[in-house]
PDB file of C-alpha atoms and ligand atoms in Angstrom:
ATOM      1  CA  UNK F 284     109.931  72.142 145.903  1.00  0.00           C
ATOM      2  CA  UNK F 285     109.046  75.255 147.815  1.00  0.00           C
ATOM      3  CA  UNK F 286     111.189  74.945 151.130  1.00  0.00           C
ATOM      4  CA  UNK F 287     112.371  77.556 153.596  1.00  0.00           C
ATOM      5  CA  UNK F 288     115.917  76.043 153.936  1.00  0.00           C
ATOM      6  CA  UNK F 289     116.144  77.285 157.691  1.00  0.00           C
ATOM      7  CA  UNK F 290     114.358  73.988 158.544  1.00  0.00           C
ATOM      8  CA  UNK F 291     115.957  70.531 157.794  1.00  0.00           C
ATOM      9  CA  UNK F 292     114.942  69.094 154.327  1.00  0.00           C
ATOM     10  CA  UNK F 293     113.026  66.247 153.982  1.00  0.00           C
ATOM     11  CA  UNK F 294     114.739  62.926 154.445  1.00  0.00           C
ATOM     12  CA  UNK F 295     113.080  61.631 151.430  1.00  0.00           C
ATOM     13  CA  UNK F 296     114.030  63.618 148.789  1.00  0.00           C
ATOM     14  CA  UNK F 297     115.325  62.146 145.665  1.00  0.00           C
ATOM     15  CA  UNK F 298     119.528  61.494 145.329  1.00  0.00           C
ATOM     16  CA  UNK F 299     121.229  64.788 143.850  1.00  0.00           C
ATOM     17  CA  UNK F 300     125.008  65.054 142.454  1.00  0.00           C
ATOM     18  CA  UNK F 301     124.954  68.617 143.049  1.00  0.00           C
ATOM     19  CA  UNK F 302     123.804  71.341 145.546  1.00  0.00           C
ATOM     20  CA  UNK F 303     123.761  74.907 144.308  1.00  0.00           C
ATOM     21  CA  UNK F 304     122.874  77.071 147.569  1.00  0.00           C
ATOM     22  CA  UNK F 305     121.600  80.350 146.557  1.00  0.00           C
ATOM     23  CA  UNK F 306     118.700  80.908 148.697  1.00  0.00           C
ATOM     24  CA  UNK F 307     119.230  84.071 150.995  1.00  0.00           C
ATOM     25  CA  UNK F 308     117.438  87.308 150.695  1.00  0.00           C
ATOM     26  CA  UNK F 309     119.727  89.328 148.610  1.00  0.00           C
ATOM     27  CA  UNK F 310     118.936  93.513 148.186  1.00  0.00           C
ATOM     28  CA  UNK F 311     119.472  95.321 151.240  1.00  0.00           C
ATOM     29  CA  UNK F 312     115.760  96.018 151.609  1.00  0.00           C
ATOM     30  CA  UNK F 313     114.987  92.074 151.903  1.00  0.00           C
ATOM     31  CA  UNK F 314     118.494  91.413 153.642  1.00  0.00           C
ATOM     32  CA  UNK F 315     117.547  93.924 156.277  1.00  0.00           C
ATOM     33  CA  UNK F 316     113.653  93.324 156.739  1.00  0.00           C
ATOM     34  CA  UNK F 317     114.486  90.491 159.578  1.00  0.00           C
ATOM     35  CA  UNK F 318     118.050  90.687 160.229  1.00  0.00           C
ATOM     36  CA  UNK F 319     117.850  87.647 161.998  1.00  0.00           C
ATOM     37  CA  UNK F 320     116.811  85.134 159.765  1.00  0.00           C
ATOM     38  CA  UNK F 321     119.079  86.688 157.296  1.00  0.00           C
ATOM     39  CA  UNK F 322     122.055  85.857 159.474  1.00  0.00           C
ATOM     40  CA  UNK F 323     120.151  82.479 160.119  1.00  0.00           C
ATOM     41  CA  UNK F 324     119.823  81.852 156.494  1.00  0.00           C
ATOM     42  CA  UNK F 325     123.305  82.007 155.580  1.00  0.00           C
ATOM     43  CA  UNK F 326     124.283  79.657 158.612  1.00  0.00           C
ATOM     44  CA  UNK F 327     121.606  77.406 159.796  1.00  0.00           C
ATOM     45  CA  UNK F 328     119.943  77.151 156.069  1.00  0.00           C
ATOM     46  CA  UNK F 329     123.493  76.442 154.721  1.00  0.00           C
ATOM     47  CA  UNK F 330     123.865  73.494 157.222  1.00  0.00           C
ATOM     48  CA  UNK F 331     120.588  72.057 156.026  1.00  0.00           C
ATOM     49  CA  UNK F 332     121.613  71.694 152.773  1.00  0.00           C
ATOM     50  CA  UNK F 333     125.277  70.662 153.828  1.00  0.00           C
ATOM     51  CA  UNK F 334     123.687  67.935 155.078  1.00  0.00           C
ATOM     52  CA  UNK F 335     121.836  66.766 152.317  1.00  0.00           C
ATOM     53  CA  UNK F 336     124.941  67.026 150.364  1.00  0.00           C
ATOM     54  CA  UNK F 337     126.457  64.832 152.223  1.00  0.00           C
ATOM     55  CA  UNK F 338     123.987  62.399 152.506  1.00  0.00           C
ATOM     56  CA  UNK F 339     124.327  62.193 148.907  1.00  0.00           C
ATOM     57  CA  UNK F 340     127.898  62.696 148.452  1.00  0.00           C
ATOM     58  CA  UNK F 341     126.917  65.421 146.357  1.00  0.00           C
ATOM     59  CA  UNK F 342     128.989  68.599 145.294  1.00  0.00           C
ATOM     60  CA  UNK F 343     128.296  71.619 146.987  1.00  0.00           C
ATOM     61  CA  UNK F 344     128.416  74.792 145.780  1.00  0.00           C
ATOM     62  CA  UNK F 345     127.942  77.932 147.557  1.00  0.00           C
ATOM     63  CA  UNK F 346     126.601  81.677 146.414  1.00  0.00           C
ATOM     64  CA  UNK F 347     129.033  84.226 148.291  1.00  0.00           C
ATOM     65  CA  UNK F 348     129.286  87.810 147.487  1.00  0.00           C
ATOM     66  CA  UNK F 349     131.717  91.102 146.727  1.00  0.00           C
ATOM     67  CA  UNK F 350     129.981  92.162 150.128  1.00  0.00           C
ATOM     68  CA  UNK F 351     132.481  89.865 152.516  1.00  0.00           C
ATOM     69  CA  UNK F 352     135.123  92.718 151.510  1.00  0.00           C
ATOM     70  CA  UNK F 353     133.088  95.289 152.667  1.00  0.00           C
ATOM     71  CA  UNK F 354     134.263  98.742 152.295  1.00  0.00           C
ATOM     72  CA  UNK F 355     137.639  97.516 150.828  1.00  0.00           C
ATOM     73  CA  UNK F 356     140.846  99.202 151.053  1.00  0.00           C
ATOM     74  CA  UNK F 357     142.374  96.988 148.219  1.00  0.00           C
ATOM     75  CA  UNK F 358     141.497  97.933 144.712  1.00  0.00           C
ATOM     76  CA  UNK F 359     140.025  95.923 142.897  1.00  0.00           C
ATOM     77  CA  UNK F 360     139.454  92.933 145.152  1.00  0.00           C
ATOM     78  CA  UNK F 361     141.381  89.894 144.697  1.00  0.00           C
ATOM     79  CA  UNK F 362     140.539  86.605 146.960  1.00  0.00           C
ATOM     80  CA  UNK F 363     143.177  86.967 149.046  1.00  0.00           C
ATOM     81  CA  UNK F 364     142.104  90.675 150.302  1.00  0.00           C
ATOM     82  CA  UNK F 365     140.514  89.894 153.607  1.00  0.00           C
ATOM     83  CA  UNK F 366     137.955  92.430 153.694  1.00  0.00           C
ATOM     84  CA  UNK F 367     136.929  95.545 155.720  1.00  0.00           C
ATOM     85  CA  UNK F 368     133.347  94.451 157.123  1.00  0.00           C
ATOM     86  CA  UNK F 369     131.574  96.055 160.187  1.00  0.00           C
ATOM     87  CA  UNK F 370     130.184  93.419 162.346  1.00  0.00           C
ATOM     88  CA  UNK F 371     127.179  95.257 164.155  1.00  0.00           C
ATOM     89  CA  UNK F 372     125.902  97.097 161.680  1.00  0.00           C
ATOM     90  CA  UNK F 373     122.773  97.118 159.480  1.00  0.00           C
ATOM     91  CA  UNK F 374     124.149  95.248 156.877  1.00  0.00           C
ATOM     92  CA  UNK F 375     126.297  92.635 158.923  1.00  0.00           C
ATOM     93  CA  UNK F 376     123.923  90.279 159.018  1.00  0.00           C
ATOM     94  CA  UNK F 377     124.206  89.638 155.507  1.00  0.00           C
ATOM     95  CA  UNK F 378     127.957  90.623 154.854  1.00  0.00           C
ATOM     96  CA  UNK F 379     129.116  88.577 157.806  1.00  0.00           C
ATOM     97  CA  UNK F 380     126.836  86.063 157.375  1.00  0.00           C
ATOM     98  CA  UNK F 381     128.315  85.590 153.960  1.00  0.00           C
ATOM     99  CA  UNK F 382     131.608  85.398 155.567  1.00  0.00           C
ATOM    100  CA  UNK F 383     130.526  82.868 158.090  1.00  0.00           C
ATOM    101  CA  UNK F 384     129.120  80.960 155.082  1.00  0.00           C
ATOM    102  CA  UNK F 385     132.582  80.505 153.428  1.00  0.00           C
ATOM    103  CA  UNK F 386     133.862  79.168 157.009  1.00  0.00           C
ATOM    104  CA  UNK F 387     131.184  76.883 157.338  1.00  0.00           C
ATOM    105  CA  UNK F 388     131.078  75.447 153.761  1.00  0.00           C
ATOM    106  CA  UNK F 389     135.055  75.204 153.918  1.00  0.00           C
ATOM    107  CA  UNK F 390     135.000  73.590 157.173  1.00  0.00           C
ATOM    108  CA  UNK F 391     132.350  71.059 156.083  1.00  0.00           C
ATOM    109  CA  UNK F 392     133.895  69.797 152.819  1.00  0.00           C
ATOM    110  CA  UNK F 393     137.261  68.888 154.679  1.00  0.00           C
ATOM    111  CA  UNK F 394     135.317  67.288 157.487  1.00  0.00           C
ATOM    112  CA  UNK F 395     133.281  65.582 155.334  1.00  0.00           C
ATOM    113  CA  UNK F 396     134.943  65.128 152.277  1.00  0.00           C
ATOM    114  CA  UNK F 397     132.589  66.608 150.047  1.00  0.00           C
ATOM    115  CA  UNK F 398     133.869  69.155 146.971  1.00  0.00           C
ATOM    116  CA  UNK F 399     132.832  72.741 147.617  1.00  0.00           C
ATOM    117  CA  UNK F 400     132.854  75.457 145.406  1.00  0.00           C
ATOM    118  CA  UNK F 401     132.585  78.975 146.506  1.00  0.00           C
ATOM    119  CA  UNK F 402     131.667  82.119 144.369  1.00  0.00           C
ATOM    120  CA  UNK F 403     131.916  85.517 145.183  1.00  0.00           C
ATOM    121  CA  UNK F 404     129.641  87.367 142.863  1.00  0.00           C
ATOM    122  CA  UNK F 405     129.688  90.965 141.859  1.00  0.00           C
ATOM    123  CA  UNK F 406     126.888  93.072 141.401  1.00  0.00           C
ATOM    124  CA  UNK F 407     124.712  91.074 138.863  1.00  0.00           C
ATOM    125  CA  UNK F 408     121.807  92.412 136.575  1.00  0.00           C
ATOM    126  CA  UNK F 409     119.601  91.102 134.033  1.00  0.00           C
ATOM    127  CA  UNK F 410     116.319  90.854 132.990  1.00  0.00           C
ATOM    128  CA  UNK F 411     113.576  88.881 135.446  1.00  0.00           C
ATOM    129  CA  UNK F 412     114.993  91.097 137.811  1.00  0.00           C
ATOM    130  CA  UNK F 413     112.202  92.034 140.699  1.00  0.00           C
ATOM    131  CA  UNK F 414     111.231  95.925 140.041  1.00  0.00           C
ATOM    132  CA  UNK F 415     111.110  96.345 143.503  1.00  0.00           C
ATOM    133  CA  UNK F 416     113.773  94.971 145.839  1.00  0.00           C
ATOM    134  CA  UNK F 417     115.997  98.164 145.593  1.00  0.00           C
ATOM    135  CA  UNK F 418     118.961  97.129 143.632  1.00  0.00           C
ATOM    136  CA  UNK F 419     120.109  99.771 141.521  1.00  0.00           C
ATOM    137  CA  UNK F 420     120.069  98.679 138.075  1.00  0.00           C
ATOM    138  CA  UNK F 421     116.241  97.962 138.396  1.00  0.00           C
ATOM    139  CA  UNK F 422     115.596 100.823 140.286  1.00  0.00           C
ATOM    140  CA  UNK F 423     117.411 103.295 137.822  1.00  0.00           C
ATOM    141  CA  UNK F 424     115.502 101.712 134.955  1.00  0.00           C
ATOM    142  CA  UNK F 425     112.289 101.047 136.498  1.00  0.00           C
ATOM    143  CA  UNK F 426     112.483 104.836 137.815  1.00  0.00           C
ATOM    144  CA  UNK F 427     113.639 106.095 134.091  1.00  0.00           C
ATOM    145  CA  UNK F 428     110.965 103.664 132.285  1.00  0.00           C
ATOM    146  CA  UNK F 429     107.867 105.595 134.490  1.00  0.00           C
ATOM    147  CA  UNK F 430     109.170 108.842 134.271  1.00  0.00           C
ATOM    148  CA  UNK F 431     110.150 109.376 138.331  1.00  0.00           C
ATOM    149  CA  UNK F 432     112.728 110.821 140.098  1.00  0.00           C
ATOM    150  CA  UNK F 433     116.072 108.663 139.530  1.00  0.00           C
ATOM    151  CA  UNK F 434     117.448 108.306 143.440  1.00  0.00           C
ATOM    152  CA  UNK F 435     121.361 108.073 143.491  1.00  0.00           C
ATOM    153  CA  UNK F 436     122.702 107.701 147.233  1.00  0.00           C
ATOM    154  CA  UNK F 437     125.515 109.985 148.280  1.00  0.00           C
ATOM    155  CA  UNK F 438     127.358 111.771 145.694  1.00  0.00           C
ATOM    156  CA  UNK F 439     127.079 109.128 143.157  1.00  0.00           C
ATOM    157  CA  UNK F 440     130.670 108.931 142.504  1.00  0.00           C
ATOM    158  CA  UNK F 441     131.066 105.812 144.411  1.00  0.00           C
ATOM    159  CA  UNK F 442     131.629 102.609 142.129  1.00  0.00           C
ATOM    160  CA  UNK F 443     130.095  99.158 140.920  1.00  0.00           C
ATOM    161  CA  UNK F 444     131.042  96.654 138.585  1.00  0.00           C
ATOM    162  CA  UNK F 445     127.941  95.295 136.675  1.00  0.00           C
ATOM    163  CA  UNK F 446     128.131  91.660 135.441  1.00  0.00           C
ATOM    164  CA  UNK F 447     125.221  90.362 132.821  1.00  0.00           C
ATOM    165  CA  UNK F 448     123.599  87.486 134.569  1.00  0.00           C
ATOM    166  CA  UNK F 449     124.354  84.939 131.442  1.00  0.00           C
ATOM    167  CA  UNK F 450     127.907  85.853 131.770  1.00  0.00           C
ATOM    168  CA  UNK F 451     127.222  85.057 135.660  1.00  0.00           C
ATOM    169  CA  UNK F 452     125.332  81.612 135.070  1.00  0.00           C
ATOM    170  CA  UNK F 453     128.333  80.574 132.776  1.00  0.00           C
ATOM    171  CA  UNK F 454     130.852  81.007 135.194  1.00  0.00           C
ATOM    172  CA  UNK F 455     128.670  79.272 137.824  1.00  0.00           C
ATOM    173  CA  UNK F 456     128.896  76.403 135.665  1.00  0.00           C
ATOM    174  CA  UNK F 457     132.245  75.882 134.917  1.00  0.00           C
ATOM    175  CA  UNK F 458     133.707  76.631 138.937  1.00  0.00           C
ATOM    176  CA  UNK F 459     130.887  73.716 139.818  1.00  0.00           C
ATOM    177  CA  UNK F 460     132.127  71.151 137.142  1.00  0.00           C
ATOM    178  CA  UNK F 461     135.588  71.700 136.832  1.00  0.00           C
ATOM    179  CA  UNK F 462     137.628  69.181 138.098  1.00  0.00           C
ATOM    180  CA  UNK F 463     140.802  70.495 138.524  1.00  0.00           C
ATOM    181  CA  UNK F 464     142.001  71.441 142.018  1.00  0.00           C
ATOM    182  CA  UNK F 465     139.908  74.785 142.963  1.00  0.00           C
ATOM    183  CA  UNK F 466     142.060  76.498 145.879  1.00  0.00           C
ATOM    184  CA  UNK F 467     138.807  78.605 147.832  1.00  0.00           C
ATOM    185  CA  UNK F 468     136.626  80.751 146.536  1.00  0.00           C
ATOM    186  CA  UNK F 469     136.770  82.673 142.651  1.00  0.00           C
ATOM    187  CA  UNK F 470     135.250  85.992 142.005  1.00  0.00           C
ATOM    188  CA  UNK F 471     133.076  86.245 139.450  1.00  0.00           C
ATOM    189  CA  UNK F 472     131.805  89.851 138.036  1.00  0.00           C
ATOM    190  CA  UNK F 473     132.331  92.061 135.626  1.00  0.00           C
ATOM    191  CA  UNK F 474     135.877  94.368 135.984  1.00  0.00           C
ATOM    192  CA  UNK F 475     134.578  97.344 133.969  1.00  0.00           C
ATOM    193  CA  UNK F 476     133.989  99.800 136.500  1.00  0.00           C
ATOM    194  CA  UNK F 477     131.517 102.703 136.487  1.00  0.00           C
ATOM    195  CA  UNK F 478     130.559 105.277 138.617  1.00  0.00           C
ATOM    196  CA  UNK F 479     126.722 105.404 139.910  1.00  0.00           C
ATOM    197  CA  UNK F 480     126.522 108.663 138.047  1.00  0.00           C
ATOM    198  CA  UNK F 481     127.168 107.104 135.267  1.00  0.00           C
ATOM    199  CA  UNK F 482     124.929 104.147 135.432  1.00  0.00           C
ATOM    200  CA  UNK F 483     122.372 106.653 135.886  1.00  0.00           C
ATOM    201  CA  UNK F 484     123.222 108.937 132.461  1.00  0.00           C
ATOM    202  CA  UNK F 485     123.622 105.891 130.645  1.00  0.00           C
ATOM    203  CA  UNK F 486     119.915 104.308 131.619  1.00  0.00           C
ATOM    204  CA  UNK F 487     118.389 107.594 131.141  1.00  0.00           C
ATOM    205  CA  UNK F 488     119.773 108.116 127.702  1.00  0.00           C
ATOM    206  CA  UNK F 489     119.056 104.411 126.568  1.00  0.00           C
ATOM    207  CA  UNK F 490     115.446 104.479 128.222  1.00  0.00           C
ATOM    208  CA  UNK F 491     114.697 107.472 126.071  1.00  0.00           C
ATOM    209  CA  UNK F 492     114.188 109.221 129.632  1.00  0.00           C
ATOM    210  CA  UNK F 493     113.531 112.634 130.945  1.00  0.00           C
ATOM    211  CA  UNK F 494     113.837 111.990 134.707  1.00  0.00           C
ATOM    212  CA  UNK F 495     115.588 114.503 137.489  1.00  0.00           C
ATOM    213  CA  UNK F 496     118.276 112.902 138.998  1.00  0.00           C
ATOM    214  CA  UNK F 497     118.102 113.135 143.009  1.00  0.00           C
ATOM    215  CA  UNK F 498     120.521 112.915 145.663  1.00  0.00           C
ATOM    216  CA  UNK F 499     119.847 110.856 148.770  1.00  0.00           C
ATOM    217  CA  UNK F 500     121.858 110.714 152.177  1.00  0.00           C
ATOM    218  CA  UNK F 501     124.114 107.412 151.642  1.00  0.00           C
ATOM    219  CA  UNK F 502     123.542 104.406 154.063  1.00  0.00           C
ATOM    220  CA  UNK F 503     125.585 103.173 156.450  1.00  0.00           C
ATOM    221  CA  UNK F 504     128.539 101.228 155.415  1.00  0.00           C
ATOM    222  CA  UNK F 505     127.506 101.394 151.305  1.00  0.00           C
ATOM    223  CA  UNK F 506     131.097 100.523 149.758  1.00  0.00           C
ATOM    224  CA  UNK F 507     132.918 103.393 148.275  1.00  0.00           C
ATOM    225  CA  UNK F 508     134.305 101.278 145.246  1.00  0.00           C
ATOM    226  CA  UNK F 509     133.997  97.736 144.220  1.00  0.00           C
ATOM    227  CA  UNK F 510     135.633  95.887 140.984  1.00  0.00           C
ATOM    228  CA  UNK F 511     136.631  91.884 140.758  1.00  0.00           C
ATOM    229  CA  UNK F 512     139.967  91.256 140.196  1.00  0.00           C
ATOM    230  CA  UNK F 513     139.153  87.941 137.892  1.00  0.00           C
ATOM    231  CA  UNK F 514     142.855  86.675 137.470  1.00  0.00           C
ATOM    232  CA  UNK F 515     141.942  83.658 139.358  1.00  0.00           C
ATOM    233  CA  UNK F 516     138.473  82.671 137.202  1.00  0.00           C
ATOM    234  CA  UNK F 517     140.367  83.543 133.738  1.00  0.00           C
ATOM    235  CA  UNK F 518     143.506  81.417 135.255  1.00  0.00           C
ATOM    236  CA  UNK F 519     141.473  78.208 136.840  1.00  0.00           C
ATOM    237  CA  UNK F 520     137.962  78.512 134.630  1.00  0.00           C
ATOM    238  CA  UNK F 521     138.832  80.540 131.438  1.00  0.00           C
ATOM    239  CA  UNK F 522     136.300  82.677 132.128  1.00  0.00           C
ATOM    240  CA  UNK F 523     136.004  86.231 131.459  1.00  0.00           C
ATOM    241  CA  UNK F 524     132.594  88.503 130.656  1.00  0.00           C
ATOM    242  CA  UNK F 525     131.331  88.266 127.088  1.00  0.00           C
ATOM    243  CA  UNK F 526     128.386  90.969 127.501  1.00  0.00           C
ATOM    244  CA  UNK F 527     129.248  94.100 127.513  1.00  0.00           C
ATOM    245  CA  UNK F 528     127.348  96.896 129.663  1.00  0.00           C
ATOM    246  CA  UNK F 529     125.697  98.743 126.945  1.00  0.00           C
ATOM    247  CA  UNK F 530     124.093  95.738 125.503  1.00  0.00           C
ATOM    248  CA  UNK F 531     123.599  94.054 128.862  1.00  0.00           C
ATOM    249  CA  UNK F 532     121.075  97.201 129.660  1.00  0.00           C
ATOM    250  CA  UNK F 533     119.236  97.506 126.175  1.00  0.00           C
ATOM    251  CA  UNK F 534     118.241  93.731 127.296  1.00  0.00           C
ATOM    252  CA  UNK F 535     117.298  94.813 130.814  1.00  0.00           C
ATOM    253  CA  UNK F 536     115.329  97.722 130.029  1.00  0.00           C
ATOM    254  CA  UNK F 537     113.811  95.710 126.650  1.00  0.00           C
ATOM    255  CA  UNK F 538     112.216  93.150 129.618  1.00  0.00           C
ATOM    256  CA  UNK F 539     111.503  95.995 131.655  1.00  0.00           C
ATOM    257  CA  UNK F 540     109.366  97.846 128.935  1.00  0.00           C
ATOM    258  CA  UNK F 541     107.582  94.719 128.264  1.00  0.00           C
ATOM    259  CA  UNK F 542     106.777  93.684 131.913  1.00  0.00           C
ATOM    260  CA  UNK F 543     105.453  97.108 132.278  1.00  0.00           C
ATOM    261  CA  UNK F 544     103.111  97.051 129.045  1.00  0.00           C
ATOM    262  CA  UNK F 545     102.402  93.570 130.611  1.00  0.00           C
ATOM    263  CA  UNK F 546     101.134  94.860 134.282  1.00  0.00           C
ATOM    264  CA  UNK F 547      99.640  97.732 132.975  1.00  0.00           C
ATOM    265  CA  UNK F 548     102.535 100.083 135.155  1.00  0.00           C
ATOM    266  CA  UNK F 549     102.378 103.285 132.591  1.00  0.00           C
ATOM    267  CA  UNK F 550     105.710 103.637 131.555  1.00  0.00           C
ATOM    268  CA  UNK F 551     106.083 107.707 129.912  1.00  0.00           C
ATOM    269  CA  UNK F 552     109.609 107.197 128.121  1.00  0.00           C
ATOM    270  CA  UNK F 553     109.841 108.634 124.584  1.00  0.00           C
ATOM    271  CA  UNK F 554     110.218 105.124 123.136  1.00  0.00           C
ATOM    272  CA  UNK F 555     107.043 104.013 124.658  1.00  0.00           C
ATOM    273  CA  UNK F 556     103.570 103.476 122.638  1.00  0.00           C
TER     274      UNK F 556
HETATM  275  N1  NAD N  46     122.202  89.334 142.115  1.00  0.00           N
HETATM  276  C1  NAD N  46     123.744  90.149 142.727  1.00  0.00           C
HETATM  277  O1  NAD N  46     123.585  91.439 142.117  1.00  0.00           O
HETATM  278  C2  NAD N  46     123.974  89.167 143.845  1.00  0.00           C
HETATM  279  C3  NAD N  46     125.544  89.834 144.313  1.00  0.00           C
HETATM  280  C4  NAD N  46     126.403  89.088 145.221  1.00  0.00           C
HETATM  281  C5  NAD N  46     125.526  87.502 145.805  1.00  0.00           C
HETATM  282  N2  NAD N  46     124.358  87.463 145.257  1.00  0.00           N
HETATM  283  C6  NAD N  46     124.273  86.058 146.056  1.00  0.00           C
HETATM  284  O2  NAD N  46     123.024  85.477 144.696  1.00  0.00           O
HETATM  285  C7  NAD N  46     122.247  84.493 145.077  1.00  0.00           C
HETATM  286  C8  NAD N  46     120.928  84.962 144.254  1.00  0.00           C
HETATM  287  O3  NAD N  46     120.623  86.076 144.551  1.00  0.00           O
HETATM  288  P1  NAD N  46     119.837  87.056 143.300  1.00  0.00           P
HETATM  289  O4  NAD N  46     120.176  87.848 142.811  1.00  0.00           O
HETATM  290  O5  NAD N  46     119.407  85.850 142.536  1.00  0.00           O
HETATM  291  O6  NAD N  46     118.594  86.930 144.670  1.00  0.00           O
HETATM  292  P2  NAD N  46     116.369  86.930 144.588  1.00  0.00           P
HETATM  293  O7  NAD N  46     116.278  87.690 145.532  1.00  0.00           O
HETATM  294  O8  NAD N  46     116.225  86.862 143.077  1.00  0.00           O
HETATM  295  O9  NAD N  46     117.092  85.441 144.449  1.00  0.00           O
HETATM  296  C9  NAD N  46     117.190  84.838 146.008  1.00  0.00           C
HETATM  297  C10 NAD N  46     116.219  83.660 146.355  1.00  0.00           C
HETATM  298  O10 NAD N  46     116.244  82.982 148.001  1.00  0.00           O
HETATM  299  C11 NAD N  46     115.146  82.439 148.013  1.00  0.00           C
HETATM  300  N3  NAD N  46     115.225  82.393 149.541  1.00  0.00           N
HETATM  301  C12 NAD N  46     115.760  83.485 150.301  1.00  0.00           C
HETATM  302  N4  NAD N  46     115.782  82.969 152.026  1.00  0.00           N
HETATM  303  C13 NAD N  46     115.248  81.977 151.389  1.00  0.00           C
HETATM  304  C14 NAD N  46     115.039  80.438 152.890  1.00  0.00           C
HETATM  305  N5  NAD N  46     115.017  80.903 153.738  1.00  0.00           N
HETATM  306  N6  NAD N  46     114.533  79.120 151.885  1.00  0.00           N
HETATM  307  C15 NAD N  46     114.475  79.186 150.763  1.00  0.00           C
HETATM  308  N7  NAD N  46     114.983  80.108 149.868  1.00  0.00           N
HETATM  309  C16 NAD N  46     115.111  81.604 150.260  1.00  0.00           C
HETATM  310  C17 NAD N  46     114.137  83.627 147.708  1.00  0.00           C
HETATM  311  O11 NAD N  46     113.011  83.659 147.416  1.00  0.00           O
HETATM  312  C18 NAD N  46     114.601  84.044 146.228  1.00  0.00           C
HETATM  313  O12 NAD N  46     113.990  83.270 145.873  1.00  0.00           O
HETATM  314  C19 NAD N  46     122.183  84.794 146.635  1.00  0.00           C
HETATM  315  O13 NAD N  46     122.423  84.217 147.831  1.00  0.00           O
HETATM  316  C20 NAD N  46     122.659  86.438 147.079  1.00  0.00           C
HETATM  317  O14 NAD N  46     123.067  86.640 148.451  1.00  0.00           O
HETATM  318  C21 NAD N  46     124.153  88.272 144.181  1.00  0.00           C
END
């Protein structure tokens, strides 16, 4: 069904055993479009889904984010690091919203006797991303294939760690289904750290593109470094990412080339027919 989680779910839905809450505007362009709604989706929306889980005595899974670490002073980020987040900046509706959601899910679980799981997702990419939602991997690939300028915010020396979507989903399923006691949130991400400049160069080369790189001012509160410590996922779920960046990018570039030829958007890369 299609439903805005900010309104309560209908009472007559079939009973479920598990609730995965991934619903939230997720890219800066989307979550800053209506900041109040984003904050409410994390809070009220999450509560509406928790109520459904309580009615059905279902397990509850919350998609949290590395953004809860803000612009981190600890590197790599362990789950015990409490973060460095601005409460009143343009990213706060999302960062603080997701922090509050972690609190709500944890406390609701304790008060209602529910099993809850919280995953802190680090930048994830892969086929079926939306071409226009403003994430760095999809932005660079689309720009490279269209022969447009590659826009880097700031110097490009800020780092990110990119996880391929199949690895992430495997981590979700393990975390949700393990019956071993999981104590608190779990980082899921790929610890291979790369600068934004390196990512741009790699995509340009793999896409056979002649696009130029241009720099724009860094957005407010943009994190300078980001890399997950995944020891907890490794120990408790025996999970680690299997898809190297090169392979994941190849699959994602192939997807966007396919989509662009299907939709008639003109690719100018050297490999396009
Ligand atoms: N992709 C990443 O790198 C990443 C990183 C950290 C956290 N996350 C989290 O993972 C989840 C999924 O992200 P994604 O990358 O697949 O983004 P996405 O934009 O592809 O998916 C988010 C979905 O949530 C839906 N949604 C938003 N508000 C809603 C509402 N009020 N009611 C019902 N549905 C609503 C959107 O329609 C969309 O389908 C999000 O919660 C996001 O915060 C993603």
